[in-house]
XYZ file of C-alpha atoms in Angstrom:
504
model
C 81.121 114.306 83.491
C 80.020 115.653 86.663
C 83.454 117.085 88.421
C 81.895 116.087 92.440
C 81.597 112.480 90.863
C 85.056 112.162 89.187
C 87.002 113.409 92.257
C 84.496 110.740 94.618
C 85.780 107.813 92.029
C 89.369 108.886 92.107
C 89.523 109.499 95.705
C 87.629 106.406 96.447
C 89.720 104.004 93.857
C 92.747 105.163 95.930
C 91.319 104.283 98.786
C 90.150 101.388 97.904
C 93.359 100.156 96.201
C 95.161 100.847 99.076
C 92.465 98.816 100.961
C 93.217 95.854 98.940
C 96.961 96.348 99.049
C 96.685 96.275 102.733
C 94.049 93.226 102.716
C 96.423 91.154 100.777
C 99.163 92.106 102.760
C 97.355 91.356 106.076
C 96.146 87.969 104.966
C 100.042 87.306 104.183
C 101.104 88.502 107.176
C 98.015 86.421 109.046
C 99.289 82.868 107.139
C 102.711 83.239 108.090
C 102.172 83.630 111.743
C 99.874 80.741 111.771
C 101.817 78.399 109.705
C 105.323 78.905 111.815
C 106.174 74.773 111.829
C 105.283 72.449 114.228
C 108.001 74.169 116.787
C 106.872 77.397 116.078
C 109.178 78.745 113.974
C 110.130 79.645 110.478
C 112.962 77.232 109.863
C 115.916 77.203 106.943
C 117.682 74.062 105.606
C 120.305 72.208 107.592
C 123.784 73.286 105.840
C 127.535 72.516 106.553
C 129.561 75.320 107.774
C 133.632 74.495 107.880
C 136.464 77.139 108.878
C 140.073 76.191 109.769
C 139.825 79.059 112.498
C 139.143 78.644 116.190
C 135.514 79.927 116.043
C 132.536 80.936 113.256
C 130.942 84.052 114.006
C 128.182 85.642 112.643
C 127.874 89.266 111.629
C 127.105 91.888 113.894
C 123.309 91.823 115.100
C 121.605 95.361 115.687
C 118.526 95.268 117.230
C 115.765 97.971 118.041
C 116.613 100.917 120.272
C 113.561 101.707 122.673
C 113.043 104.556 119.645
C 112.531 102.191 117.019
C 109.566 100.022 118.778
C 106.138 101.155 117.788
C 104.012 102.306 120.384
C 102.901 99.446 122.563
C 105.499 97.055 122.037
C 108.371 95.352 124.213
C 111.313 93.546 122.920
C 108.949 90.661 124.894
C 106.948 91.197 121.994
C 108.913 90.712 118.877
C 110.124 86.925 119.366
C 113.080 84.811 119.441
C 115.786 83.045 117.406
C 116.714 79.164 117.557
C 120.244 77.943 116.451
C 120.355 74.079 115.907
C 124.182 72.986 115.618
C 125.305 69.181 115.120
C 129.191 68.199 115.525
C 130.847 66.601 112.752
C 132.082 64.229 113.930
C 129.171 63.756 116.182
C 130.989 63.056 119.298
C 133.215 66.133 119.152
C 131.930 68.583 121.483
C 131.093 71.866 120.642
C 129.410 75.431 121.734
C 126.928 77.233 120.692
C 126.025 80.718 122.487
C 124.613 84.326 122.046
C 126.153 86.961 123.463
C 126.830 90.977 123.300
C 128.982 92.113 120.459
C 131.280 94.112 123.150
C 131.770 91.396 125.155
C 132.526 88.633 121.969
C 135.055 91.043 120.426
C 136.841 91.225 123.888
C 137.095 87.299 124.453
C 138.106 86.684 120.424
C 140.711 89.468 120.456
C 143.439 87.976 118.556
C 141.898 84.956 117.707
C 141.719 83.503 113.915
C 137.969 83.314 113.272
C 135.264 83.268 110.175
C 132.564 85.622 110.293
C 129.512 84.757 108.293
C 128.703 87.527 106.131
C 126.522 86.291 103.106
C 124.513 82.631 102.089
C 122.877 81.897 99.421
C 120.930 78.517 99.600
C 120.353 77.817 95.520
C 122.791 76.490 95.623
C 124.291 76.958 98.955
C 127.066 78.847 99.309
C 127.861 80.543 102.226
C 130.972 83.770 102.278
C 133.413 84.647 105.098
C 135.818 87.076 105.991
C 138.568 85.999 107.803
C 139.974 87.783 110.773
C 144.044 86.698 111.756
C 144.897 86.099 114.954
C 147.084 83.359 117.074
C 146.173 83.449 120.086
C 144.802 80.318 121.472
C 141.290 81.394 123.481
C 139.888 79.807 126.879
C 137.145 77.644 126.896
C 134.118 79.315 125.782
C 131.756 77.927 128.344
C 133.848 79.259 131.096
C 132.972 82.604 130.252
C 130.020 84.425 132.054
C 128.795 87.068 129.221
C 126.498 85.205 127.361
C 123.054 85.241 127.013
C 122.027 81.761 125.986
C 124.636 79.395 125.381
C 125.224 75.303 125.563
C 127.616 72.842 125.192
C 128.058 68.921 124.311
C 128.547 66.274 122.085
C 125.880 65.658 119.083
C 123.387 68.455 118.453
C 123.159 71.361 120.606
C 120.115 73.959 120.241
C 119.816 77.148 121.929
C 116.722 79.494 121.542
C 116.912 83.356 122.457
C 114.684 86.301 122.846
C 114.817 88.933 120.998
C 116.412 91.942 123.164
C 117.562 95.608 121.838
C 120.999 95.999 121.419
C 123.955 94.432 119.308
C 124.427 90.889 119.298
C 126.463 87.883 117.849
C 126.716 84.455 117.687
C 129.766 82.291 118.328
C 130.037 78.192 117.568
C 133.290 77.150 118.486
C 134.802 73.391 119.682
C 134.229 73.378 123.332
C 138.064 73.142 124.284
C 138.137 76.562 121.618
C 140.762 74.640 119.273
C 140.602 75.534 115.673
C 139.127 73.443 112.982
C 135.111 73.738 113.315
C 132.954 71.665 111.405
C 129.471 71.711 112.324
C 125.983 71.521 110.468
C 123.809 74.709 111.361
C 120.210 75.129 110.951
C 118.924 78.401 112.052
C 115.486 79.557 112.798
C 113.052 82.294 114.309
C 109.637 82.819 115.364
C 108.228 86.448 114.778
C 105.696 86.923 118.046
C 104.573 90.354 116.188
C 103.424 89.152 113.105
C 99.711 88.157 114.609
C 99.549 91.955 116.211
C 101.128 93.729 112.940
C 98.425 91.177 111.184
C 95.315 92.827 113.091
C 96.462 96.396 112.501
C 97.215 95.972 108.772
C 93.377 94.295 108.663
C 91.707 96.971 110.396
C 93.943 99.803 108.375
C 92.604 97.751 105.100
C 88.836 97.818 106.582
C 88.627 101.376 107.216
C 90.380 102.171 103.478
C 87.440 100.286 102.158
C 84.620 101.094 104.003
C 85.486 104.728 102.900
C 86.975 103.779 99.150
C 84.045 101.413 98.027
C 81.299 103.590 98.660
C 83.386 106.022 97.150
C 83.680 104.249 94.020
C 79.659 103.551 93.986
C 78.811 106.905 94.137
C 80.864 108.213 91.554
C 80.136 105.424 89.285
C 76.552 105.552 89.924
C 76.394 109.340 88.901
C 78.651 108.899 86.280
C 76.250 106.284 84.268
C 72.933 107.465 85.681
C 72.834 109.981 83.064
C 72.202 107.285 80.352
C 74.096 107.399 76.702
C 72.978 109.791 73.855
C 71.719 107.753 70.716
C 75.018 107.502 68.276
C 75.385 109.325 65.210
C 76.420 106.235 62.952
C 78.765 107.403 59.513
C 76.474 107.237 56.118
C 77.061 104.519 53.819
C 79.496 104.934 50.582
C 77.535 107.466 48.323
C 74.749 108.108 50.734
C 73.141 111.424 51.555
C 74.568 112.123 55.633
C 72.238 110.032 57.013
C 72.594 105.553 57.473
C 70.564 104.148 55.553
C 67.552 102.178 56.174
C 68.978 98.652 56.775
C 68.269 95.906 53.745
C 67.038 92.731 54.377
C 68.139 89.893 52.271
C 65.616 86.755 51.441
C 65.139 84.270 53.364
C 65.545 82.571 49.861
C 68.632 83.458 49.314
C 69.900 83.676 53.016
C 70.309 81.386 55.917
C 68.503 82.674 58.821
C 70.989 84.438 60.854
C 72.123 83.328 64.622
C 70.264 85.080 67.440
C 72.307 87.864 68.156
C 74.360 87.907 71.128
C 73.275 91.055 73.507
C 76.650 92.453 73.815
C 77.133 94.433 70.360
C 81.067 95.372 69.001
C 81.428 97.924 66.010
C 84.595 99.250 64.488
C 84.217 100.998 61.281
C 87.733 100.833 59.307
C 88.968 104.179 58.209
C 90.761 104.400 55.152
C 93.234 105.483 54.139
C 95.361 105.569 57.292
C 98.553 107.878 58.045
C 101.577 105.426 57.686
C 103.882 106.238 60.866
C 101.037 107.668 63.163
C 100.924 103.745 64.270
C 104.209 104.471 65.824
C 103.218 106.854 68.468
C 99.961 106.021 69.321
C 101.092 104.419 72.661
C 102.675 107.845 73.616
C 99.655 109.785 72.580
C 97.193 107.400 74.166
C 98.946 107.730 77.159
C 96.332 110.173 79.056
C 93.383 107.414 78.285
C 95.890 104.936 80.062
C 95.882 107.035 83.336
C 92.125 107.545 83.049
C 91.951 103.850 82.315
C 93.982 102.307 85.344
C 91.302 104.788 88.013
C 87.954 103.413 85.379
C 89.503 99.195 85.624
C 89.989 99.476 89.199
C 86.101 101.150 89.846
C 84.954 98.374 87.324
C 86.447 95.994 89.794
C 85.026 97.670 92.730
C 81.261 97.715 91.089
C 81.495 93.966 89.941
C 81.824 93.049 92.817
C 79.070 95.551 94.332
C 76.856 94.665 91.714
C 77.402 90.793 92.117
C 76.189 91.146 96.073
C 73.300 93.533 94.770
C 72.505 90.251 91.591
C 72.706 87.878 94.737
C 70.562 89.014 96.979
C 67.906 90.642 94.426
C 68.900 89.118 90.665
C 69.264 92.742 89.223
C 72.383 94.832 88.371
C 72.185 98.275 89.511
C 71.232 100.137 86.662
C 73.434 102.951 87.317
C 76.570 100.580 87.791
C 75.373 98.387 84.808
C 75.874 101.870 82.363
C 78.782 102.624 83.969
C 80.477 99.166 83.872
C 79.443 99.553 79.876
C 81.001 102.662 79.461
C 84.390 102.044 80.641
C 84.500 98.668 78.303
C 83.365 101.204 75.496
C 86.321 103.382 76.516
C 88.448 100.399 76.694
C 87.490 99.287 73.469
C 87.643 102.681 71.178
C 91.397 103.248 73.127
C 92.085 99.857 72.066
C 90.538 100.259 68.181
C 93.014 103.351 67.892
C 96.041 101.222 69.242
C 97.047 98.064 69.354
C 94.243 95.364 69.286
C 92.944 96.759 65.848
C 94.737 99.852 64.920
C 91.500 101.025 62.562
C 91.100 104.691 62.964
C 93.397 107.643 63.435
C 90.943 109.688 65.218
C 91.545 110.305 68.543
C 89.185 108.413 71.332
C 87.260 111.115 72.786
C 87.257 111.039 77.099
C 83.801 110.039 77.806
C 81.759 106.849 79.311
C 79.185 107.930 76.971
C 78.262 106.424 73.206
C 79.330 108.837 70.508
C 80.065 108.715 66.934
C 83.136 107.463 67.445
C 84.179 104.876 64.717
C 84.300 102.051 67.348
C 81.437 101.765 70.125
C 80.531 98.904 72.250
C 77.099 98.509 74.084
C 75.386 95.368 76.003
C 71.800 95.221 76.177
C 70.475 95.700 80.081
C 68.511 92.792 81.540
C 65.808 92.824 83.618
C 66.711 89.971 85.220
C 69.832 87.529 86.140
C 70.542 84.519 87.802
C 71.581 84.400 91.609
C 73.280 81.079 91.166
C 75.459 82.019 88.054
C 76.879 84.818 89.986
C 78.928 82.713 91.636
C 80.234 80.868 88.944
C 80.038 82.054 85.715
C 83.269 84.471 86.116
C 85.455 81.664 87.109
C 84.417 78.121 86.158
C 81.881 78.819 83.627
C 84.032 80.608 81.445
C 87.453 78.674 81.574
C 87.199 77.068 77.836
C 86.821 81.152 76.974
C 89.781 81.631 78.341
C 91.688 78.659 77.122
C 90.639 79.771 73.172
C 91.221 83.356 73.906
C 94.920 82.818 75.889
C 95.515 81.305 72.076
C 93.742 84.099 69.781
C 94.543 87.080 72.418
C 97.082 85.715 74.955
C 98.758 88.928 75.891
C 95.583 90.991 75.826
C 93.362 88.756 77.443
C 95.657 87.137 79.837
C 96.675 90.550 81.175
C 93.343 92.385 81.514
C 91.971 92.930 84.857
C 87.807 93.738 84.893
C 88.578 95.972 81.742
C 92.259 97.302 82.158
C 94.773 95.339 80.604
C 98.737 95.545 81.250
C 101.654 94.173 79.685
C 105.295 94.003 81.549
C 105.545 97.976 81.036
C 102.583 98.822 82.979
C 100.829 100.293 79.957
C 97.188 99.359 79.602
C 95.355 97.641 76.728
C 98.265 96.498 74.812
C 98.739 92.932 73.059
C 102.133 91.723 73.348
C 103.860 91.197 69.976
C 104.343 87.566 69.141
C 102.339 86.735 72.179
C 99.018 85.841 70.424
C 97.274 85.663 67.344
C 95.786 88.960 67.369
C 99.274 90.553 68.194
C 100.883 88.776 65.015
C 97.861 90.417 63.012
C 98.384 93.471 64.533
C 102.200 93.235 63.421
C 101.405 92.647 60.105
C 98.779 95.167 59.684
C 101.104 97.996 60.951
C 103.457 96.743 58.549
C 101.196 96.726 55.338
C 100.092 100.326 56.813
C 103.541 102.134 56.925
C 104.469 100.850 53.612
C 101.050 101.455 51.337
C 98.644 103.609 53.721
C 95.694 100.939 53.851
C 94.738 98.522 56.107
C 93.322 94.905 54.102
C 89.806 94.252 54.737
C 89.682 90.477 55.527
C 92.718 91.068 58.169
C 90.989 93.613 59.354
C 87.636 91.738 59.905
C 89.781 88.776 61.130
C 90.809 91.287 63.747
C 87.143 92.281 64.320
C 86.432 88.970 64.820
C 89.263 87.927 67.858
C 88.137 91.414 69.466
C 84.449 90.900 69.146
C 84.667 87.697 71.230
C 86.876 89.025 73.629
C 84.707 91.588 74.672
C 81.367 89.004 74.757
C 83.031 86.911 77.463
C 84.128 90.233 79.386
C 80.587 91.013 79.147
C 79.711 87.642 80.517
C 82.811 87.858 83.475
C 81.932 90.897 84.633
C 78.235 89.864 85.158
C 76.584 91.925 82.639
C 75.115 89.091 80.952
C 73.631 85.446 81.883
C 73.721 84.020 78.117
C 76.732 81.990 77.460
C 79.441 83.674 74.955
C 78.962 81.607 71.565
C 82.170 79.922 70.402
C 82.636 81.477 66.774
C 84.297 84.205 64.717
C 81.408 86.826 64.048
C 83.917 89.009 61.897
C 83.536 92.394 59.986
C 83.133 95.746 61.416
C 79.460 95.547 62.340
C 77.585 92.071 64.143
C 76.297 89.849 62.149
C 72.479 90.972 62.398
C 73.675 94.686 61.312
C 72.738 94.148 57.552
C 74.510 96.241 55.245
C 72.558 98.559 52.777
C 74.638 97.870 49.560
C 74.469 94.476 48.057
C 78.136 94.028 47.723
C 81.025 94.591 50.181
C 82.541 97.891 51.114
C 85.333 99.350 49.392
C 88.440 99.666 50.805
C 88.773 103.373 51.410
C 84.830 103.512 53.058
C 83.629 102.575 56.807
C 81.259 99.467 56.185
C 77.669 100.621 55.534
C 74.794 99.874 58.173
C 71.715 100.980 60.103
C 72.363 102.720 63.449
C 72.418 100.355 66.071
C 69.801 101.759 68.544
C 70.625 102.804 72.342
C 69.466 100.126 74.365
C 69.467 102.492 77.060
């Protein structure tokens, strides 16, 4: 790999990951400023609030010093708050007001009171800590300090601006005696949120105009150099070289299916080393860093590549080897771990076809539909998903465009007990530690689940138009890769075949 076009895709993956971080967090910030309620603002649930005390207080209120604004903004800017308090009973009157925490302290010196300090609302519960006093205080209205107050029977709303300082609100009976029982709802509308909105967008615009081209560059230098042919193991007993493929009767065989153009192989190596199963996650852990930078510039040239199938019905040849090559990768990390556990050699760090016991190529067409682009990733393959949620929940649910991750982060992992394919796994790594050898039918079985897997993540990620077929095609080699013995493999020997050729 070309150094100038590994550091482009790294830099530009961070980039561009940022750029979507920022997207999605500007789109969030964009609905909630548009979607305050029909009074403009963000409103909670109307709860009872009872203290035997003169007054309920909240907690103190700090708001930004002129320090703390960012540059361009005025406490104009930022919003306001909106208390809603009803009397129980409803013709008791009552007082609601804002006012400076200074000024509050001085007028409830003394007097018994419940400050606020915690609420949860599922289920509500609100916590207070009560201040002694006995003094009986004057009539809260009467006093001149606050900044938006009112007073009366029934409900009584009061809406304030934000302003720096430190702040606190009071609702107290109007004639200040104790016993307040009053239903609060409380509410604010966040003026910034449409301004912070705009800056987060253009922040996430400039990220990805500089990440995605980024990512294109690298990627397209990293496949334009086309893979080598493979060097496929001989057969059982053969001389170094595959063998010339055999070709049963037509007699004697049913015609086979047309073979799907998005080809799987995992040769079994046998015997296997019974406890290196139980590290592989640790020692696979460099592929998983490489991995997360390789899934998120697969996502990045999907969708580049699904404009460029659009607007011309071709995939870039340059992204269309490199897209391949990081599902190879994928796949021979994920034949040495956990979705097949059939080799203990270790995955070599290259896009490129080797001859690696597992390999994975698709077959590059010199033509796709514009239509299918659209819908073939999302609607077109939902049965897929449906089977495959079954047979590979955990890996397939949790892949993203060719990086997978369970609940600790770790890429390209089934989770145990979470699908088929993670059962098998289970039980493979179980036959392994105790005998050294991996059965052949569970091990095709497993060939089979991953085989299909990675047809529909051909067809997802746009690679392909033809429709994934639904069926086990099991065994370490597809179905039109005849065999050169008559009878099956041993155990201890890689299934014989032909080499497949480089489509490329």
């Amino acid at each position: 790999m070309k150094p100038g076009r590994i550091v482009a895709l790294v830099i530009g993956c961070l980039c561009a990951l940022l750029g979507f971080a920022l997207l999605s967090a500007a789109v969030f910030l964009g609905w909630a400023y548009f979607t305050q309620n029909e009074d403009g603002h963000f409103t909670s649930p109307t709860q009872r609030y009872q203290s035997s005390a003169n007054a309920l207080v909240s907690e103190r209120i700090d708001l930004f010093e002129e320090a703390d604004l960012p540059q361009g903004f005025s406490t104009e800017d930022l919003g306001r708050v909106l208390l809603r308090v009803t009397s129980d009973p409803s013709n008791r009157e009552i007082f609601v007001g804002i006012g400076p925490r200074e000024a509050v302290e001085g007028y409830l010196s003394g007097v018994a009171r419940s400050e606020v300090t915690e609420v949860e609302f599922n289920p509500f519960q609100p916590s207070y800590r009560q201040i002694t006093g006995d003094r009986q205080p004057e009539a809260p209205s009467a006093q001149t300090f606050w900044s938006v107050s009112s007073t009366g029977a029934g409900t009584q709303e009061v809406q304030w601006d934000l302003q720096r300082g430190s702040w606190t609100a009071v609702v107290m009976n109007a004639d200040g005696r104790p016993g307040v029982s009053v239903d609060i709802q409380a509410g604010a509308r966040l003026d910034f949120l449409g301004p912070l909105a705009l800056g987060v967008l253009l922040a996430a615009v400039v990220m990805l105009v500089v990440g995605i081209p980024l990512v294109v560059v690298g990627a397209l230098g990293l496949g334009r150099h086309g893979p080598p042919q493979p060097h496929w193991p001989a057969p059982a007993g053969g001389t170094g070289a595959a063998s010339a493929p055999t070709t049963p009767s037509t007699a004697d065989t049913p015609a086979p299916s047309k073979p799907y153009p998005a080809h799987l192989r995992g040769d079994l190596d046998q015997p296997l080393s019974r406890w290196l199963w139980l590290v592989k996650w640790l020692l696979a852990i460099p592929h998983y860093v490489v991995l997360v930078f390789l899934g998120l510039g697969l996502f990045v040239t999907t969708v580049v590549a699904g404009f460029a199938i659009l607007f011309t019905g071709r995939y870039p040849r340059g992204l269309f080897d490199f897209n391949v090559g990081v599902l190879r990768w994928l796949w021979r990390v994920q034949f040495y771990t956990y979705s097949a556990l059939g080799t203990d050699r270790y995955p070599p760090f290259t896009l490129a076809r080797t001859d690696y016991p597992a390999d994975f190529d698709v077959e590059y067409p010199e033509r796709l539909s514009r239509g299918l682009v659209l819908v073939k990733w999302w609607l077109l393959a939902i049965p897929h998903y449906l089977i495959l949620a079954v047979l590979a929940g955990g890996w397939f649910g949790g892949w993203r465009f060719g990086v997978t991750s369970g609940d600790d982060g770790v890429p390209g992992q089934p989770w145990l007990f979470g699908s088929l394919l993670g059962v098998l796994i289970l039980v493979a790594a179980i036959i392994i530690l105790f005998t050294g050898r991996y059965p052949r039918p569970l091990f095709d079985f497993v060939m089979g689940i991953n085989r299909w897997v990675y047809r529909v993540l051909a067809y997802v990620v746009l690679l392909r138009d033809e429709y994934p077929p639904f069926r086990f095609d099991q065994g370490p080699r597809e179905p039109h890769e005849h065999t050169a013995s008559s009878g099956p493999a041993p155990d201890d020997q890689p299934a014989a075949g032909h080499p497949q050729e480089s489509t490329r």
